[in-house]
Short mmCIF file of C-alpha atoms in Angstrom, two decimals:
data_model
loop_
_atom_site.label_atom_id
_atom_site.label_comp_id
_atom_site.label_asym_id
_atom_site.label_seq_id
_atom_site.Cartn_x
_atom_site.Cartn_y
_atom_site.Cartn_z
CA MET A 13 111.32 132.40 76.61
CA THR A 14 112.31 130.05 79.53
CA GLN A 15 110.28 129.27 81.67
CA SER A 16 110.76 128.95 85.16
CA ALA A 17 109.78 126.09 87.38
CA HIS A 18 108.69 128.35 90.13
CA ASP A 19 106.66 130.26 87.09
CA LEU A 20 105.20 127.77 85.74
CA LEU A 21 103.18 126.61 89.05
CA THR A 22 102.38 129.43 89.84
CA SER A 23 101.90 132.11 86.67
CA GLY A 24 98.42 131.95 84.88
CA ASP A 25 95.17 132.14 84.96
CA GLY A 26 93.98 129.22 87.18
CA LYS A 27 96.00 127.41 90.12
CA LEU A 28 98.05 124.59 90.14
CA SER A 29 95.73 121.70 91.01
CA LEU A 30 96.91 117.62 92.03
CA HIS A 31 94.54 115.13 91.33
CA TYR A 32 94.46 111.96 93.54
CA PHE A 33 92.61 109.30 95.52
CA SER A 34 91.80 110.36 98.89
CA ILE A 35 95.43 107.99 99.85
CA GLU A 36 99.17 109.39 100.31
CA GLY A 37 99.95 106.73 97.24
CA VAL A 38 102.59 108.19 94.98
CA ALA A 39 101.04 111.65 94.58
CA GLU A 40 101.79 112.00 98.65
CA GLN A 41 105.58 112.90 97.86
CA VAL A 42 104.05 115.34 95.13
CA ARG A 43 102.00 116.96 97.84
CA ILE A 44 104.98 117.72 100.50
CA THR A 45 107.65 119.01 98.17
CA LEU A 46 104.49 121.18 96.51
CA SER A 47 103.90 122.00 100.43
CA VAL A 48 107.60 122.47 101.35
CA ALA A 49 108.41 124.31 98.15
CA GLY A 50 105.93 126.91 98.95
CA ILE A 51 103.56 126.31 96.11
CA PRO A 52 99.91 126.95 96.78
CA PHE A 53 97.94 124.20 95.08
CA ASP A 54 94.20 123.25 95.10
CA ASP A 55 94.55 119.30 96.71
CA ILE A 56 92.22 117.21 94.58
CA ARG A 57 90.84 114.03 96.32
CA VAL A 58 88.96 111.75 94.00
CA PRO A 59 86.87 109.31 95.16
CA PHE A 60 86.77 105.73 94.63
CA SER A 61 83.15 105.33 94.07
CA GLU A 62 83.84 107.80 91.05
CA TRP A 63 86.72 106.35 89.74
CA GLN A 64 85.53 104.11 86.86
CA THR A 65 83.49 107.48 85.28
CA LYS A 66 86.96 109.44 85.72
CA LYS A 67 89.03 106.93 83.93
CA PRO A 68 88.01 107.64 81.03
CA THR A 69 88.68 111.21 81.15
CA THR A 70 92.21 111.00 82.17
CA LYS A 71 95.46 110.79 79.80
CA TYR A 72 96.76 107.83 80.65
CA GLY A 73 93.73 105.99 82.51
CA GLN A 74 95.29 106.46 85.70
CA LEU A 75 96.07 109.24 88.74
CA PRO A 76 97.63 111.45 89.74
CA GLU A 77 97.25 113.99 86.61
CA MET A 78 98.76 117.90 87.58
CA ILE A 79 96.79 121.00 85.79
CA LEU A 80 98.82 124.23 86.29
CA PRO A 81 97.58 126.79 86.69
CA ASN A 82 97.92 127.89 82.46
CA GLY A 83 95.83 124.69 81.63
CA GLN A 84 98.30 122.25 81.32
CA LEU A 85 97.89 119.06 82.05
CA ILE A 86 101.23 117.04 83.61
CA THR A 87 101.57 113.16 84.24
CA GLU A 88 103.58 110.80 85.95
CA SER A 89 104.04 111.27 89.39
CA MET A 90 108.19 111.61 89.40
CA ALA A 91 107.56 113.71 86.92
CA MET A 92 105.62 116.62 89.15
CA LEU A 93 108.04 115.70 91.85
CA ARG A 94 111.08 116.75 90.00
CA LEU A 95 109.20 119.87 88.51
CA ALA A 96 107.63 120.29 92.21
CA GLY A 97 111.53 120.18 93.69
CA GLU A 98 112.55 122.28 90.99
CA ALA A 99 110.77 125.24 92.11
CA ASP A 100 112.11 125.42 95.32
CA PRO A 101 112.41 129.21 95.64
CA GLU A 102 115.95 127.93 98.34
CA GLY A 103 117.00 125.86 95.35
CA LYS A 104 117.75 122.88 97.48
CA LEU A 105 115.56 120.34 96.69
CA TYR A 106 116.23 119.35 93.49
CA PRO A 107 119.48 122.29 92.96
CA ALA A 108 120.65 123.31 89.51
CA ASP A 109 124.34 121.97 90.02
CA VAL A 110 124.52 118.94 87.56
CA GLY A 111 126.52 116.60 90.31
CA LYS A 112 124.21 117.02 93.16
CA ARG A 113 121.21 116.51 90.96
CA LEU A 114 122.87 113.78 89.85
CA GLN A 115 122.94 111.55 93.95
CA ILE A 116 119.78 112.75 94.00
CA GLU A 117 118.74 110.42 91.12
CA GLU A 118 120.68 108.21 91.95
CA ALA A 119 118.93 108.17 95.75
CA LEU A 120 115.80 108.54 93.76
CA GLY A 121 117.01 105.57 91.86
CA LEU A 122 117.32 103.18 95.19
CA THR A 123 114.20 103.91 95.96
CA ALA A 124 112.11 103.26 93.00
CA ASP A 125 114.58 99.70 92.98
CA LEU A 126 113.21 99.07 96.54
CA SER A 127 109.85 99.70 95.40
CA ARG A 128 110.54 97.41 92.41
CA ALA A 129 111.21 94.60 94.92
CA TRP A 130 108.25 94.91 96.88
CA ARG A 131 106.00 95.06 93.67
CA PRO A 132 105.54 90.74 93.12
CA ALA A 133 104.99 90.74 97.09
CA LEU A 134 101.85 93.44 96.63
CA TYR A 135 100.19 92.42 93.98
CA ILE A 136 100.20 88.57 94.98
CA GLY A 137 97.08 90.13 97.13
CA MET A 138 95.76 92.77 94.50
CA ARG A 139 96.26 91.03 91.36
CA PRO A 140 97.94 87.65 91.36
CA GLU A 141 96.55 86.96 87.97
CA LYS A 142 99.14 89.28 87.27
CA LEU A 143 101.96 86.75 88.25
CA GLY A 144 100.26 84.00 86.90
CA HIS A 145 98.25 82.26 89.38
CA PRO A 146 94.37 82.28 89.12
CA LYS A 147 91.71 86.07 89.68
CA SER A 148 91.46 86.77 93.84
CA ALA A 149 88.01 84.91 93.20
CA ASP A 150 88.66 81.71 91.39
CA TRP A 151 91.97 81.05 93.97
CA ALA A 152 91.35 78.94 97.05
CA LYS A 153 91.65 81.09 100.10
CA GLU A 154 94.08 78.92 101.72
CA GLU A 155 96.06 78.61 98.78
CA LYS A 156 96.06 82.16 98.44
CA ASP A 157 96.93 83.52 102.11
CA ALA A 158 99.96 80.24 102.42
CA THR A 159 101.31 82.12 98.77
CA ILE A 160 100.69 85.49 99.86
CA LYS A 161 102.20 85.39 103.48
CA LYS A 162 105.41 83.02 101.74
CA LEU A 163 106.26 85.96 99.39
CA ARG A 164 105.82 88.81 101.66
CA GLU A 165 108.15 86.82 104.90
CA ALA A 166 110.54 86.04 102.10
CA PHE A 167 110.55 90.14 101.23
CA LEU A 168 111.07 90.89 104.99
CA ALA A 169 114.04 88.34 105.33
CA GLU A 170 115.61 88.48 102.13
CA GLU A 171 114.62 91.92 100.32
CA LEU A 172 114.01 94.53 102.63
CA PRO A 173 117.31 94.02 105.13
CA ARG A 174 119.59 94.42 101.39
CA TYR A 175 117.69 97.55 101.07
CA MET A 176 117.86 99.22 104.35
CA GLY A 177 122.42 98.57 104.36
CA TYR A 178 122.34 100.55 101.51
CA TYR A 179 119.96 103.19 103.07
CA ALA A 180 122.31 102.89 106.01
CA ASP A 181 124.94 103.09 103.84
CA LEU A 182 124.19 106.38 102.06
CA ILE A 183 123.29 108.59 105.74
CA LYS A 184 126.52 107.74 107.49
CA GLU A 185 127.87 108.82 104.04
CA ALA A 186 126.09 111.62 104.32
CA GLY A 187 127.56 112.52 108.22
CA GLY A 188 125.03 110.16 109.64
CA ASN A 189 123.27 113.05 111.61
CA ALA A 190 121.21 114.79 108.48
CA PHE A 191 119.82 113.32 105.47
CA LEU A 192 120.92 110.96 102.23
CA LEU A 193 122.88 113.57 101.01
CA GLY A 194 123.93 115.79 103.24
CA GLU A 195 122.24 118.85 105.92
CA ASP A 196 119.76 120.12 103.17
CA LEU A 197 116.09 117.21 102.68
CA THR A 198 115.66 116.87 98.76
CA ILE A 199 113.02 115.15 96.55
CA ALA A 200 115.04 112.04 97.31
CA ASP A 201 114.55 112.04 100.37
CA ILE A 202 110.92 112.62 100.57
CA ALA A 203 110.39 110.22 98.13
CA ALA A 204 112.32 107.59 100.26
CA TYR A 205 110.16 108.92 103.36
CA GLN A 206 107.05 108.21 102.00
CA GLY A 207 108.72 104.86 100.16
CA LEU A 208 110.00 103.62 103.76
CA ASN A 209 107.65 105.02 105.79
CA TYR A 210 104.40 102.62 103.88
CA TYR A 211 106.26 99.39 105.69
CA ARG A 212 105.40 101.00 109.12
CA LYS A 213 101.93 101.39 108.21
CA GLY A 214 100.80 97.91 109.00
CA VAL A 215 98.25 98.04 106.04
CA ALA A 216 100.26 95.13 104.34
CA ASP A 217 99.23 91.41 106.20
CA TYR A 218 102.57 89.81 107.14
CA VAL A 219 104.29 92.95 106.95
CA PRO A 220 104.13 93.77 110.69
CA ALA A 221 104.26 97.50 111.35
CA ASP A 222 107.63 97.33 113.35
CA CYS A 223 109.11 95.86 111.03
CA LEU A 224 112.45 98.80 109.86
CA ASP A 225 112.07 98.43 114.20
CA PRO A 226 115.96 96.53 113.25
CA TYR A 227 117.14 99.89 111.37
CA PRO A 228 117.67 102.61 113.59
CA ASP A 229 119.83 104.63 111.47
CA VAL A 230 116.63 104.06 108.83
CA VAL A 231 114.17 104.53 111.91
CA ALA A 232 116.48 108.02 113.21
CA PHE A 233 116.46 109.26 109.22
CA LEU A 234 112.17 108.97 108.69
CA LYS A 235 112.05 110.77 112.13
CA ARG A 236 114.30 113.63 110.31
CA VAL A 237 112.32 114.36 108.05
CA GLU A 238 109.04 114.44 109.34
CA GLU A 239 109.98 116.87 111.74
CA GLN A 240 111.36 119.25 109.19
CA PRO A 241 109.62 122.51 110.22
CA LYS A 242 108.34 122.42 106.67
CA VAL A 243 107.11 118.99 106.61
CA ALA A 244 105.96 119.13 109.90
CA ALA A 245 103.95 122.18 108.88
CA TYR A 246 102.18 120.18 105.99
CA LYS A 247 101.65 116.83 108.17
CA ALA A 248 100.62 118.76 111.32
CA SER A 249 97.62 120.99 108.03
CA LYS A 250 96.81 117.39 107.29
CA ALA A 251 95.99 115.87 111.51
#
């Protein structure tokens, strides 16, 4: 017997739980989607101080992990996002129509591409040895800071404008006053919102919180997502 996504997330002896650190990270898009879809879940926040103890107990040595009410373990945030979207009783977050899903997948891919373009500029400050540089502890601070500044400013000058143009085109093609693919909020909008809003937080050195201001169509889109009633309700519950 085929089981629906909604049943999978709500049926069983237990309650759906999502396990991640006490940050937004890759789990926030899943939290928002579950909330928009009306799926109750336990939002388990793992303290960083407990991570080294918990890490060996996870399937792939990383979070997030989702435990379904029937006890099944789900890994990988994008799998969780699609499952949560498909559970939407209104059928809008991740519609069954193949054509609409294809559009959503393309937009999800765009957000993933942007994240991939940013990754070297991010990891240079976290794990520079992964990019062929000395470990942070062994790298002269002045040289490290100069390298971080160079990579991040190059991202802001070259990659970010290119991707903002792509998003602006999607928004205009969808009518210019709603979401990426039309009037209905989808998981592509939620993923894009999370991915793009990161750059407005001012948490990365040399990436100012106003770096998206030159792209008013994108900023207006982000505002529409966070003001969508169910998204706004979720955010208010976490304030």
